[in-house]
PDB file of C-alpha atoms in Angstrom:
ATOM      1  CA  MET A  17     -11.776 -54.902  18.918  1.00  0.00           C
ATOM      2  CA  ARG A  18     -12.378 -52.135  21.472  1.00  0.00           C
ATOM      3  CA  ARG A  19     -15.808 -50.653  22.076  1.00  0.00           C
ATOM      4  CA  PHE A  20     -16.138 -46.933  22.759  1.00  0.00           C
ATOM      5  CA  ALA A  21     -19.066 -44.937  24.099  1.00  0.00           C
ATOM      6  CA  GLN A  22     -18.835 -41.177  24.304  1.00  0.00           C
ATOM      7  CA  VAL A  23     -21.111 -38.334  25.255  1.00  0.00           C
ATOM      8  CA  ILE A  24     -21.249 -34.596  24.589  1.00  0.00           C
ATOM      9  CA  ARG A  25     -23.813 -31.819  24.927  1.00  0.00           C
ATOM     10  CA  VAL A  26     -25.533 -30.430  21.825  1.00  0.00           C
ATOM     11  CA  LYS A  27     -26.584 -26.780  21.818  1.00  0.00           C
ATOM     12  CA  PRO A  28     -30.379 -26.575  21.419  1.00  0.00           C
ATOM     13  CA  GLU A  29     -30.136 -23.671  18.964  1.00  0.00           C
ATOM     14  CA  LYS A  30     -27.713 -25.672  16.766  1.00  0.00           C
ATOM     15  CA  LEU A  31     -29.473 -29.019  16.996  1.00  0.00           C
ATOM     16  CA  ASP A  32     -31.307 -28.769  13.669  1.00  0.00           C
ATOM     17  CA  TYR A  33     -28.105 -27.961  11.799  1.00  0.00           C
ATOM     18  CA  TYR A  34     -26.242 -30.788  13.538  1.00  0.00           C
ATOM     19  CA  LEU A  35     -28.959 -33.265  12.560  1.00  0.00           C
ATOM     20  CA  GLU A  36     -29.053 -31.981   8.998  1.00  0.00           C
ATOM     21  CA  LEU A  37     -25.284 -32.484   8.652  1.00  0.00           C
ATOM     22  CA  HIS A  38     -25.571 -36.027   9.956  1.00  0.00           C
ATOM     23  CA  ARG A  39     -28.433 -36.962   7.649  1.00  0.00           C
ATOM     24  CA  ASN A  40     -26.076 -36.338   4.726  1.00  0.00           C
ATOM     25  CA  PRO A  41     -22.555 -36.838   6.048  1.00  0.00           C
ATOM     26  CA  TRP A  42     -19.742 -35.965   3.651  1.00  0.00           C
ATOM     27  CA  SER A  43     -18.299 -39.004   1.924  1.00  0.00           C
ATOM     28  CA  GLY A  44     -14.710 -37.897   2.642  1.00  0.00           C
ATOM     29  CA  VAL A  45     -15.495 -37.858   6.360  1.00  0.00           C
ATOM     30  CA  LEU A  46     -16.981 -41.355   6.213  1.00  0.00           C
ATOM     31  CA  ASP A  47     -13.967 -42.597   4.242  1.00  0.00           C
ATOM     32  CA  THR A  48     -11.601 -41.227   6.874  1.00  0.00           C
ATOM     33  CA  ILE A  49     -13.590 -42.827   9.705  1.00  0.00           C
ATOM     34  CA  ARG A  50     -13.222 -46.153   7.932  1.00  0.00           C
ATOM     35  CA  GLN A  51      -9.527 -45.662   7.150  1.00  0.00           C
ATOM     36  CA  CYS A  52      -8.972 -44.906  10.833  1.00  0.00           C
ATOM     37  CA  ASN A  53     -10.331 -48.349  11.748  1.00  0.00           C
ATOM     38  CA  ILE A  54     -13.651 -47.207  13.202  1.00  0.00           C
ATOM     39  CA  ARG A  55     -16.629 -49.490  12.512  1.00  0.00           C
ATOM     40  CA  ASN A  56     -20.322 -49.694  13.473  1.00  0.00           C
ATOM     41  CA  TYR A  57     -20.413 -46.032  14.481  1.00  0.00           C
ATOM     42  CA  SER A  58     -23.745 -44.621  15.631  1.00  0.00           C
ATOM     43  CA  ILE A  59     -24.815 -41.383  17.289  1.00  0.00           C
ATOM     44  CA  PHE A  60     -28.013 -41.152  19.330  1.00  0.00           C
ATOM     45  CA  LEU A  61     -29.837 -38.089  20.620  1.00  0.00           C
ATOM     46  CA  LEU A  62     -31.002 -37.820  24.222  1.00  0.00           C
ATOM     47  CA  ASP A  63     -33.830 -35.390  24.928  1.00  0.00           C
ATOM     48  CA  ASN A  64     -32.599 -32.814  22.368  1.00  0.00           C
ATOM     49  CA  SER A  65     -29.662 -31.995  24.642  1.00  0.00           C
ATOM     50  CA  MET A  66     -27.030 -34.740  24.644  1.00  0.00           C
ATOM     51  CA  LEU A  67     -25.369 -36.879  22.004  1.00  0.00           C
ATOM     52  CA  PHE A  68     -24.345 -40.440  22.727  1.00  0.00           C
ATOM     53  CA  ALA A  69     -21.857 -42.072  20.341  1.00  0.00           C
ATOM     54  CA  TYR A  70     -21.020 -45.756  20.093  1.00  0.00           C
ATOM     55  CA  PHE A  71     -18.320 -47.225  17.844  1.00  0.00           C
ATOM     56  CA  GLU A  72     -15.938 -50.141  17.535  1.00  0.00           C
ATOM     57  CA  TYR A  73     -12.216 -49.759  16.941  1.00  0.00           C
ATOM     58  CA  ILE A  74     -10.574 -52.594  15.009  1.00  0.00           C
ATOM     59  CA  GLY A  75      -7.045 -51.157  14.641  1.00  0.00           C
ATOM     60  CA  THR A  76      -4.010 -51.580  16.843  1.00  0.00           C
ATOM     61  CA  ASP A  77      -3.049 -47.964  17.656  1.00  0.00           C
ATOM     62  CA  PHE A  78      -6.077 -45.845  18.556  1.00  0.00           C
ATOM     63  CA  GLU A  79      -4.102 -42.694  19.368  1.00  0.00           C
ATOM     64  CA  ALA A  80      -2.236 -42.835  16.040  1.00  0.00           C
ATOM     65  CA  ASP A  81      -5.489 -43.365  14.131  1.00  0.00           C
ATOM     66  CA  MET A  82      -7.155 -40.448  15.926  1.00  0.00           C
ATOM     67  CA  GLN A  83      -4.122 -38.326  15.120  1.00  0.00           C
ATOM     68  CA  LYS A  84      -4.449 -39.344  11.469  1.00  0.00           C
ATOM     69  CA  MET A  85      -8.148 -38.457  11.500  1.00  0.00           C
ATOM     70  CA  SER A  86      -7.456 -35.036  12.987  1.00  0.00           C
ATOM     71  CA  THR A  87      -5.130 -34.123  10.107  1.00  0.00           C
ATOM     72  CA  ASP A  88      -7.523 -35.062   7.293  1.00  0.00           C
ATOM     73  CA  PRO A  89      -8.552 -31.792   5.572  1.00  0.00           C
ATOM     74  CA  GLU A  90     -12.143 -32.892   4.915  1.00  0.00           C
ATOM     75  CA  THR A  91     -12.567 -33.989   8.557  1.00  0.00           C
ATOM     76  CA  ILE A  92     -11.111 -30.662   9.728  1.00  0.00           C
ATOM     77  CA  ARG A  93     -13.694 -28.859   7.578  1.00  0.00           C
ATOM     78  CA  TRP A  94     -16.464 -31.118   8.958  1.00  0.00           C
ATOM     79  CA  TRP A  95     -15.444 -30.418  12.563  1.00  0.00           C
ATOM     80  CA  LYS A  96     -15.515 -26.682  11.796  1.00  0.00           C
ATOM     81  CA  GLU A  97     -19.251 -27.190  11.183  1.00  0.00           C
ATOM     82  CA  THR A  98     -19.988 -29.647  14.000  1.00  0.00           C
ATOM     83  CA  ASP A  99     -17.826 -28.305  16.852  1.00  0.00           C
ATOM     84  CA  PRO A 100     -19.829 -25.071  17.275  1.00  0.00           C
ATOM     85  CA  CYS A 101     -22.957 -27.246  17.668  1.00  0.00           C
ATOM     86  CA  GLN A 102     -21.456 -29.044  20.647  1.00  0.00           C
ATOM     87  CA  GLU A 103     -20.246 -28.276  24.148  1.00  0.00           C
ATOM     88  CA  SER A 104     -18.046 -30.565  26.227  1.00  0.00           C
ATOM     89  CA  LEU A 105     -19.501 -31.874  29.481  1.00  0.00           C
ATOM     90  CA  GLY A 106     -16.245 -30.763  31.137  1.00  0.00           C
ATOM     91  CA  ILE A 107     -15.924 -33.965  33.155  1.00  0.00           C
ATOM     92  CA  LYS A 108     -12.225 -34.426  32.368  1.00  0.00           C
ATOM     93  CA  ALA A 109      -9.835 -31.604  31.464  1.00  0.00           C
ATOM     94  CA  GLY A 110      -8.926 -31.443  27.785  1.00  0.00           C
ATOM     95  CA  GLU A 111     -11.690 -33.782  26.647  1.00  0.00           C
ATOM     96  CA  TRP A 112     -14.193 -32.882  23.945  1.00  0.00           C
ATOM     97  CA  TRP A 113     -16.396 -35.967  23.748  1.00  0.00           C
ATOM     98  CA  HIS A 114     -16.271 -37.689  27.149  1.00  0.00           C
ATOM     99  CA  THR A 115     -15.365 -41.372  26.948  1.00  0.00           C
ATOM    100  CA  MET A 116     -17.361 -43.547  29.322  1.00  0.00           C
ATOM    101  CA  GLU A 117     -16.328 -46.674  31.168  1.00  0.00           C
ATOM    102  CA  GLU A 118     -17.755 -50.002  30.004  1.00  0.00           C
ATOM    103  CA  VAL A 119     -19.315 -51.795  32.977  1.00  0.00           C
ATOM    104  CA  PHE A 120     -21.062 -54.703  31.232  1.00  0.00           C
ATOM    105  CA  HIS A 121     -20.837 -56.589  27.973  1.00  0.00           C
ATOM    106  CA  THR A 122     -22.347 -59.703  26.475  1.00  0.00           C
ATOM    107  CA  ASP A 123     -22.025 -60.811  22.882  1.00  0.00           C
TER     108      ASP A 123
ATOM    109  CA  MET B  12     -30.953 -55.690  12.696  1.00  0.00           C
ATOM    110  CA  ARG B  13     -32.095 -52.739  14.812  1.00  0.00           C
ATOM    111  CA  ARG B  14     -29.712 -50.786  17.009  1.00  0.00           C
ATOM    112  CA  PHE B  15     -30.889 -49.524  20.390  1.00  0.00           C
ATOM    113  CA  ALA B  16     -29.358 -47.004  22.776  1.00  0.00           C
ATOM    114  CA  GLN B  17     -30.951 -46.388  26.145  1.00  0.00           C
ATOM    115  CA  VAL B  18     -30.214 -44.344  29.222  1.00  0.00           C
ATOM    116  CA  ILE B  19     -31.188 -44.414  32.877  1.00  0.00           C
ATOM    117  CA  ARG B  20     -29.976 -42.821  36.111  1.00  0.00           C
ATOM    118  CA  VAL B  21     -28.039 -44.902  38.640  1.00  0.00           C
ATOM    119  CA  LYS B  22     -28.388 -44.050  42.333  1.00  0.00           C
ATOM    120  CA  PRO B  23     -24.965 -43.069  43.718  1.00  0.00           C
ATOM    121  CA  GLU B  24     -25.502 -45.065  46.919  1.00  0.00           C
ATOM    122  CA  LYS B  25     -26.329 -48.190  44.894  1.00  0.00           C
ATOM    123  CA  LEU B  26     -23.638 -47.824  42.241  1.00  0.00           C
ATOM    124  CA  ASP B  27     -21.143 -50.235  43.806  1.00  0.00           C
ATOM    125  CA  TYR B  28     -23.737 -52.975  44.084  1.00  0.00           C
ATOM    126  CA  TYR B  29     -24.914 -52.399  40.509  1.00  0.00           C
ATOM    127  CA  LEU B  30     -21.346 -52.678  39.218  1.00  0.00           C
ATOM    128  CA  GLU B  31     -20.689 -55.784  41.293  1.00  0.00           C
ATOM    129  CA  LEU B  32     -23.781 -57.484  39.836  1.00  0.00           C
ATOM    130  CA  HIS B  33     -22.648 -56.647  36.318  1.00  0.00           C
ATOM    131  CA  ARG B  34     -19.115 -57.910  36.828  1.00  0.00           C
ATOM    132  CA  ASN B  35     -20.607 -61.357  37.438  1.00  0.00           C
ATOM    133  CA  PRO B  36     -23.950 -61.434  35.636  1.00  0.00           C
ATOM    134  CA  TRP B  37     -26.083 -64.525  36.228  1.00  0.00           C
ATOM    135  CA  SER B  38     -25.815 -67.034  33.399  1.00  0.00           C
ATOM    136  CA  GLY B  39     -29.606 -67.463  33.238  1.00  0.00           C
ATOM    137  CA  VAL B  40     -29.975 -63.736  32.603  1.00  0.00           C
ATOM    138  CA  LEU B  41     -27.387 -63.827  29.816  1.00  0.00           C
ATOM    139  CA  ASP B  42     -29.087 -66.877  28.283  1.00  0.00           C
ATOM    140  CA  THR B  43     -32.419 -65.059  28.241  1.00  0.00           C
ATOM    141  CA  ILE B  44     -30.900 -61.966  26.646  1.00  0.00           C
ATOM    142  CA  ARG B  45     -29.574 -64.194  23.881  1.00  0.00           C
ATOM    143  CA  GLN B  46     -32.812 -66.138  23.474  1.00  0.00           C
ATOM    144  CA  CYS B  47     -34.619 -62.816  23.131  1.00  0.00           C
ATOM    145  CA  ASN B  48     -32.468 -61.953  20.098  1.00  0.00           C
ATOM    146  CA  ILE B  49     -30.318 -59.299  21.753  1.00  0.00           C
ATOM    147  CA  ARG B  50     -26.666 -59.197  20.669  1.00  0.00           C
ATOM    148  CA  ASN B  51     -23.578 -57.054  21.287  1.00  0.00           C
ATOM    149  CA  TYR B  52     -25.054 -55.589  24.474  1.00  0.00           C
ATOM    150  CA  SER B  53     -22.898 -53.156  26.460  1.00  0.00           C
ATOM    151  CA  ILE B  54     -23.562 -50.799  29.358  1.00  0.00           C
ATOM    152  CA  PHE B  55     -21.395 -47.743  29.998  1.00  0.00           C
ATOM    153  CA  LEU B  56     -21.176 -45.511  33.062  1.00  0.00           C
ATOM    154  CA  LEU B  57     -21.240 -41.717  32.793  1.00  0.00           C
ATOM    155  CA  ASP B  58     -19.782 -39.776  35.693  1.00  0.00           C
ATOM    156  CA  ASN B  59     -21.071 -42.237  38.334  1.00  0.00           C
ATOM    157  CA  SER B  60     -24.618 -41.052  37.689  1.00  0.00           C
ATOM    158  CA  MET B  61     -25.996 -42.328  34.383  1.00  0.00           C
ATOM    159  CA  LEU B  62     -25.973 -45.649  32.548  1.00  0.00           C
ATOM    160  CA  PHE B  63     -25.924 -45.865  28.765  1.00  0.00           C
ATOM    161  CA  ALA B  64     -26.831 -49.150  27.121  1.00  0.00           C
ATOM    162  CA  TYR B  65     -26.200 -50.162  23.519  1.00  0.00           C
ATOM    163  CA  PHE B  66     -27.459 -53.367  21.941  1.00  0.00           C
ATOM    164  CA  GLU B  67     -28.472 -54.878  18.629  1.00  0.00           C
ATOM    165  CA  TYR B  68     -31.765 -56.675  18.063  1.00  0.00           C
ATOM    166  CA  ILE B  69     -31.703 -59.420  15.445  1.00  0.00           C
ATOM    167  CA  GLY B  70     -35.244 -60.786  15.866  1.00  0.00           C
ATOM    168  CA  THR B  71     -38.447 -59.860  14.065  1.00  0.00           C
ATOM    169  CA  ASP B  72     -40.788 -58.948  16.965  1.00  0.00           C
ATOM    170  CA  PHE B  73     -39.080 -56.792  19.566  1.00  0.00           C
ATOM    171  CA  GLU B  74     -42.167 -56.305  21.731  1.00  0.00           C
ATOM    172  CA  ALA B  75     -42.847 -60.054  21.866  1.00  0.00           C
ATOM    173  CA  ASP B  76     -39.222 -60.767  22.763  1.00  0.00           C
ATOM    174  CA  MET B  77     -39.266 -58.137  25.514  1.00  0.00           C
ATOM    175  CA  GLN B  78     -42.498 -59.649  26.817  1.00  0.00           C
ATOM    176  CA  LYS B  79     -40.786 -63.063  26.840  1.00  0.00           C
ATOM    177  CA  MET B  80     -37.806 -61.614  28.711  1.00  0.00           C
ATOM    178  CA  SER B  81     -40.046 -60.028  31.324  1.00  0.00           C
ATOM    179  CA  THR B  82     -41.618 -63.399  32.199  1.00  0.00           C
ATOM    180  CA  ASP B  83     -38.344 -65.297  32.685  1.00  0.00           C
ATOM    181  CA  PRO B  84     -38.086 -66.108  36.441  1.00  0.00           C
ATOM    182  CA  GLU B  85     -34.297 -65.592  36.609  1.00  0.00           C
ATOM    183  CA  THR B  86     -34.582 -62.214  34.830  1.00  0.00           C
ATOM    184  CA  ILE B  87     -37.385 -61.197  37.201  1.00  0.00           C
ATOM    185  CA  ARG B  88     -35.085 -62.043  40.145  1.00  0.00           C
ATOM    186  CA  TRP B  89     -32.219 -60.102  38.517  1.00  0.00           C
ATOM    187  CA  TRP B  90     -34.406 -57.021  37.996  1.00  0.00           C
ATOM    188  CA  LYS B  91     -35.434 -57.214  41.680  1.00  0.00           C
ATOM    189  CA  GLU B  92     -31.765 -56.546  42.401  1.00  0.00           C
ATOM    190  CA  THR B  93     -31.035 -54.011  39.663  1.00  0.00           C
ATOM    191  CA  ASP B  94     -34.254 -51.938  39.593  1.00  0.00           C
ATOM    192  CA  PRO B  95     -33.705 -50.410  43.070  1.00  0.00           C
ATOM    193  CA  CYS B  96     -30.268 -49.242  41.847  1.00  0.00           C
ATOM    194  CA  GLN B  97     -31.831 -47.245  39.025  1.00  0.00           C
ATOM    195  CA  GLU B  98     -34.182 -44.332  38.549  1.00  0.00           C
ATOM    196  CA  SER B  99     -35.941 -43.483  35.286  1.00  0.00           C
ATOM    197  CA  LEU B 100     -35.117 -40.131  33.704  1.00  0.00           C
ATOM    198  CA  GLY B 101     -38.857 -39.578  33.391  1.00  0.00           C
ATOM    199  CA  ILE B 102     -38.603 -38.253  29.845  1.00  0.00           C
ATOM    200  CA  LYS B 103     -41.509 -40.336  28.549  1.00  0.00           C
ATOM    201  CA  ALA B 104     -44.386 -41.628  30.698  1.00  0.00           C
ATOM    202  CA  GLY B 105     -44.193 -45.344  31.478  1.00  0.00           C
ATOM    203  CA  GLU B 106     -40.578 -45.741  30.372  1.00  0.00           C
ATOM    204  CA  TRP B 107     -37.907 -47.243  32.595  1.00  0.00           C
ATOM    205  CA  TRP B 108     -34.795 -47.074  30.411  1.00  0.00           C
ATOM    206  CA  HIS B 109     -35.271 -44.189  27.952  1.00  0.00           C
ATOM    207  CA  THR B 110     -34.728 -45.182  24.316  1.00  0.00           C
ATOM    208  CA  MET B 111     -32.814 -42.586  22.317  1.00  0.00           C
ATOM    209  CA  GLU B 112     -33.204 -41.663  18.673  1.00  0.00           C
ATOM    210  CA  GLU B 113     -30.455 -42.698  16.238  1.00  0.00           C
ATOM    211  CA  VAL B 114     -29.293 -39.640  14.284  1.00  0.00           C
ATOM    212  CA  PHE B 115     -26.213 -41.042  12.522  1.00  0.00           C
ATOM    213  CA  HIS B 116     -24.827 -44.387  11.503  1.00  0.00           C
ATOM    214  CA  THR B 117     -21.960 -45.665   9.386  1.00  0.00           C
ATOM    215  CA  ASP B 118     -20.817 -49.268   9.143  1.00  0.00           C
TER     216      ASP B 118
END
Protein backbone atom coordinates (compact mmCIF):
# COMPACT_ATOMS: atom_id res chain seq x y z
CA MET A 1 0.00 0.00 0.00
CA ARG A 2 1.25 3.50 -0.85
CA ARG A 3 -0.01 6.59 0.94
CA PHE A 4 -0.54 9.80 -1.03
CA ALA A 5 -1.09 13.34 0.18
CA GLN A 6 -1.82 16.08 -2.31
CA VAL A 7 -2.68 19.74 -2.20
CA ILE A 8 -4.31 22.25 -4.54
CA ARG A 9 -5.80 25.73 -4.26
CA VAL A 10 -9.58 26.19 -4.32
CA LYS A 11 -10.99 29.40 -5.80
CA PRO A 12 -12.93 31.27 -3.10
CA GLU A 13 -15.75 32.16 -5.50
CA LYS A 14 -16.16 28.47 -6.46
CA LEU A 15 -15.77 27.00 -2.98
CA ASP A 16 -19.49 26.58 -2.28
CA TYR A 17 -20.05 24.71 -5.54
CA TYR A 18 -17.01 22.50 -4.91
CA LEU A 19 -18.31 21.60 -1.44
CA GLU A 20 -21.80 20.96 -2.75
CA LEU A 21 -20.44 18.54 -5.37
CA HIS A 22 -18.47 16.68 -2.73
CA ARG A 23 -21.40 16.38 -0.33
CA ASN A 24 -23.17 14.31 -3.00
CA PRO A 25 -20.45 12.78 -5.16
CA TRP A 26 -21.64 10.91 -8.24
CA SER A 27 -21.75 7.16 -7.73
CA GLY A 28 -19.96 6.50 -11.04
CA VAL A 29 -17.04 8.62 -9.86
CA LEU A 30 -16.84 6.74 -6.57
CA ASP A 31 -17.01 3.41 -8.41
CA THR A 32 -14.11 4.43 -10.64
CA ILE A 33 -12.02 5.55 -7.66
CA ARG A 34 -12.53 2.12 -6.16
CA GLN A 35 -11.84 0.26 -9.41
CA CYS A 36 -8.60 2.22 -9.71
CA ASN A 37 -7.43 0.80 -6.37
CA ILE A 38 -7.81 3.97 -4.31
CA ARG A 39 -9.01 3.48 -0.72
CA ASN A 40 -9.62 5.63 2.38
CA TYR A 41 -9.75 8.82 0.33
CA SER A 42 -10.47 12.05 2.17
CA ILE A 43 -10.33 15.73 1.24
CA PHE A 44 -9.90 18.44 3.87
CA LEU A 45 -10.33 22.19 3.56
CA LEU A 46 -7.73 24.62 4.86
CA ASP A 47 -8.90 28.15 5.62
CA ASN A 48 -11.33 28.25 2.65
CA SER A 49 -8.37 28.41 0.27
CA MET A 50 -6.57 25.08 -0.02
CA LEU A 51 -7.63 21.47 -0.39
CA PHE A 52 -5.63 18.67 1.18
CA ALA A 53 -6.27 15.13 -0.09
CA TYR A 54 -5.17 11.89 1.53
CA PHE A 55 -5.64 8.43 0.02
CA GLU A 56 -4.17 4.95 -0.02
CA TYR A 57 -3.28 3.09 -3.20
CA ILE A 58 -3.55 -0.70 -3.00
CA GLY A 59 -2.82 -1.59 -6.65
CA THR A 60 0.45 -2.42 -8.34
CA ASP A 61 0.58 0.12 -11.20
CA PHE A 62 -0.43 3.61 -10.07
CA GLU A 63 0.24 5.30 -13.42
CA ALA A 64 -1.87 2.74 -15.29
CA ASP A 65 -4.72 3.11 -12.79
CA MET A 66 -4.61 6.91 -13.05
CA GLN A 67 -4.65 6.57 -16.82
CA LYS A 68 -7.70 4.32 -16.53
CA MET A 69 -9.41 6.84 -14.26
CA SER A 70 -8.74 9.68 -16.68
CA THR A 71 -10.56 7.87 -19.50
CA ASP A 72 -13.74 7.09 -17.54
CA PRO A 73 -16.54 9.22 -19.08
CA GLU A 74 -18.27 9.92 -15.76
CA THR A 75 -14.97 10.99 -14.16
CA ILE A 76 -14.24 13.24 -17.16
CA ARG A 77 -17.65 14.88 -16.66
CA TRP A 78 -16.97 15.24 -12.91
CA TRP A 79 -13.59 16.89 -13.54
CA LYS A 80 -15.29 19.32 -15.95
CA GLU A 81 -17.20 20.54 -12.88
CA THR A 82 -14.38 20.40 -10.32
CA ASP A 83 -11.37 21.60 -12.34
CA PRO A 84 -12.68 25.18 -12.77
CA CYS A 85 -13.02 25.33 -8.96
CA GLN A 86 -9.33 24.62 -8.49
CA GLU A 87 -5.98 26.18 -9.32
CA SER A 88 -2.66 24.34 -9.23
CA LEU A 89 -0.05 25.61 -6.78
CA GLY A 90 2.42 25.54 -9.69
CA ILE A 91 5.17 23.95 -7.60
CA LYS A 92 6.10 21.40 -10.26
CA ALA A 93 5.53 21.85 -14.00
CA GLY A 94 2.64 19.83 -15.39
CA GLU A 95 1.15 18.98 -12.01
CA TRP A 96 -2.47 19.67 -11.10
CA TRP A 97 -2.71 18.42 -7.52
CA HIS A 98 0.77 18.65 -5.99
CA THR A 99 1.95 15.40 -4.41
CA MET A 100 3.79 15.90 -1.14
CA GLU A 101 6.66 13.93 0.33
CA GLU A 102 5.96 11.67 3.31
CA VAL A 103 8.40 12.50 6.10
CA PHE A 104 6.95 10.45 8.97
CA HIS A 105 4.69 7.46 9.45
CA THR A 106 3.60 5.25 12.30
CA ASP A 107 0.89 2.63 12.16
CA MET B 1 -13.00 6.22 14.12
CA ARG B 2 -12.41 9.92 13.49
CA ARG B 3 -10.04 11.16 10.81
CA PHE B 4 -7.90 14.23 11.47
CA ALA B 5 -5.87 16.40 9.11
CA GLN B 6 -3.73 19.19 10.49
CA VAL B 7 -1.29 21.73 9.15
CA ILE B 8 1.53 23.84 10.54
CA ARG B 9 4.42 25.88 9.14
CA VAL B 10 7.97 24.53 9.38
CA LYS B 11 10.83 27.02 9.71
CA PRO B 12 13.17 26.66 6.71
CA GLU B 13 16.28 26.93 8.89
CA LYS B 14 15.01 24.13 11.15
CA LEU B 15 13.69 21.83 8.43
CA ASP B 16 16.71 19.52 8.29
CA TYR B 17 16.63 18.94 12.03
CA TYR B 18 12.88 18.32 11.98
CA LEU B 19 13.27 15.73 9.22
CA GLU B 20 16.18 14.07 11.00
CA LEU B 21 14.11 13.71 14.19
CA HIS B 22 11.27 12.15 12.23
CA ARG B 23 13.48 9.68 10.40
CA ASN B 24 14.33 8.18 13.79
CA PRO B 25 11.42 8.98 16.10
CA TRP B 26 11.90 8.06 19.76
CA SER B 27 10.21 4.79 20.66
CA GLY B 28 8.65 6.30 23.80
CA VAL B 29 6.94 8.93 21.64
CA LEU B 30 5.58 6.29 19.27
CA ASP B 31 4.37 4.21 22.23
CA THR B 32 2.49 7.20 23.63
CA ILE B 33 0.89 7.97 20.27
CA ARG B 34 -0.39 4.41 20.20
CA GLN B 35 -1.54 4.42 23.82
CA CYS B 36 -3.46 7.61 23.07
CA ASN B 37 -5.47 5.77 20.40
CA ILE B 38 -3.87 7.40 17.36
CA ARG B 39 -3.36 5.14 14.34
CA ASN B 40 -2.14 5.44 10.74
CA TYR B 41 -0.34 8.71 11.47
CA SER B 42 1.62 10.32 8.63
CA ILE B 43 3.25 13.71 8.13
CA PHE B 44 3.87 15.16 4.67
CA LEU B 45 6.04 18.08 3.61
CA LEU B 46 4.77 20.78 1.24
CA ASP B 47 7.37 22.79 -0.61
CA ASN B 48 9.82 22.85 2.34
CA SER B 49 7.50 25.20 4.21
CA MET B 50 4.39 23.45 5.52
CA LEU B 51 3.68 20.16 7.28
CA PHE B 52 0.45 18.25 6.76
CA ALA B 53 -0.47 15.54 9.23
CA TYR B 54 -3.09 12.83 8.80
CA PHE B 55 -4.13 10.40 11.51
CA GLU B 56 -7.03 8.28 12.68
CA TYR B 57 -8.38 8.36 16.23
CA ILE B 58 -9.91 5.12 17.47
CA GLY B 59 -10.61 6.09 21.10
CA THR B 60 -13.73 7.55 22.67
CA ASP B 61 -12.39 10.73 24.36
CA PHE B 62 -10.00 12.64 22.13
CA GLU B 63 -9.49 15.54 24.54
CA ALA B 64 -8.65 13.19 27.42
CA ASP B 65 -6.20 11.26 25.24
CA MET B 66 -4.52 14.47 24.08
CA GLN B 67 -4.28 15.58 27.71
CA LYS B 68 -2.66 12.23 28.54
CA MET B 69 -0.20 12.65 25.66
CA SER B 70 0.75 16.13 26.81
CA THR B 71 1.78 14.85 30.26
CA ASP B 72 4.04 12.03 29.02
CA PRO B 73 7.64 13.03 29.94
CA GLU B 74 9.19 11.58 26.76
CA THR B 75 6.62 13.38 24.57
CA ILE B 76 7.28 16.62 26.46
CA ARG B 77 11.01 16.20 25.72
CA TRP B 78 10.23 15.43 22.05
CA TRP B 79 8.07 18.55 21.71
CA LYS B 80 10.92 20.61 23.21
CA GLU B 81 12.86 19.59 20.11
CA THR B 82 10.09 19.83 17.53
CA ASP B 83 8.17 22.94 18.68
CA PRO B 84 11.02 25.37 17.87
CA CYS B 85 11.03 23.94 14.32
CA GLN B 86 7.40 24.90 13.80
CA GLU B 87 5.25 28.00 13.70
CA SER B 88 1.46 28.01 13.98
CA LEU B 89 -0.49 29.33 10.99
CA GLY B 90 -2.43 31.48 13.45
CA ILE B 91 -5.78 30.70 11.85
CA LYS B 92 -7.53 30.04 15.16
CA ALA B 93 -6.47 31.52 18.52
CA GLY B 94 -4.72 29.06 20.82
CA GLU B 95 -4.12 26.44 18.13
CA TRP B 96 -0.69 25.01 17.39
CA TRP B 97 -1.38 22.57 14.55
CA HIS B 98 -4.49 23.80 12.71
CA THR B 99 -7.19 21.14 12.32
CA MET B 100 -8.85 21.17 8.92
CA GLU B 101 -12.44 20.37 8.04
CA GLU B 102 -13.18 17.12 6.19
CA VAL B 103 -15.23 17.88 3.08
CA PHE B 104 -15.15 14.50 1.31
CA HIS B 105 -14.58 10.88 2.18
CA THR B 106 -14.93 7.53 0.45
CA ASP B 107 -13.72 4.21 1.79
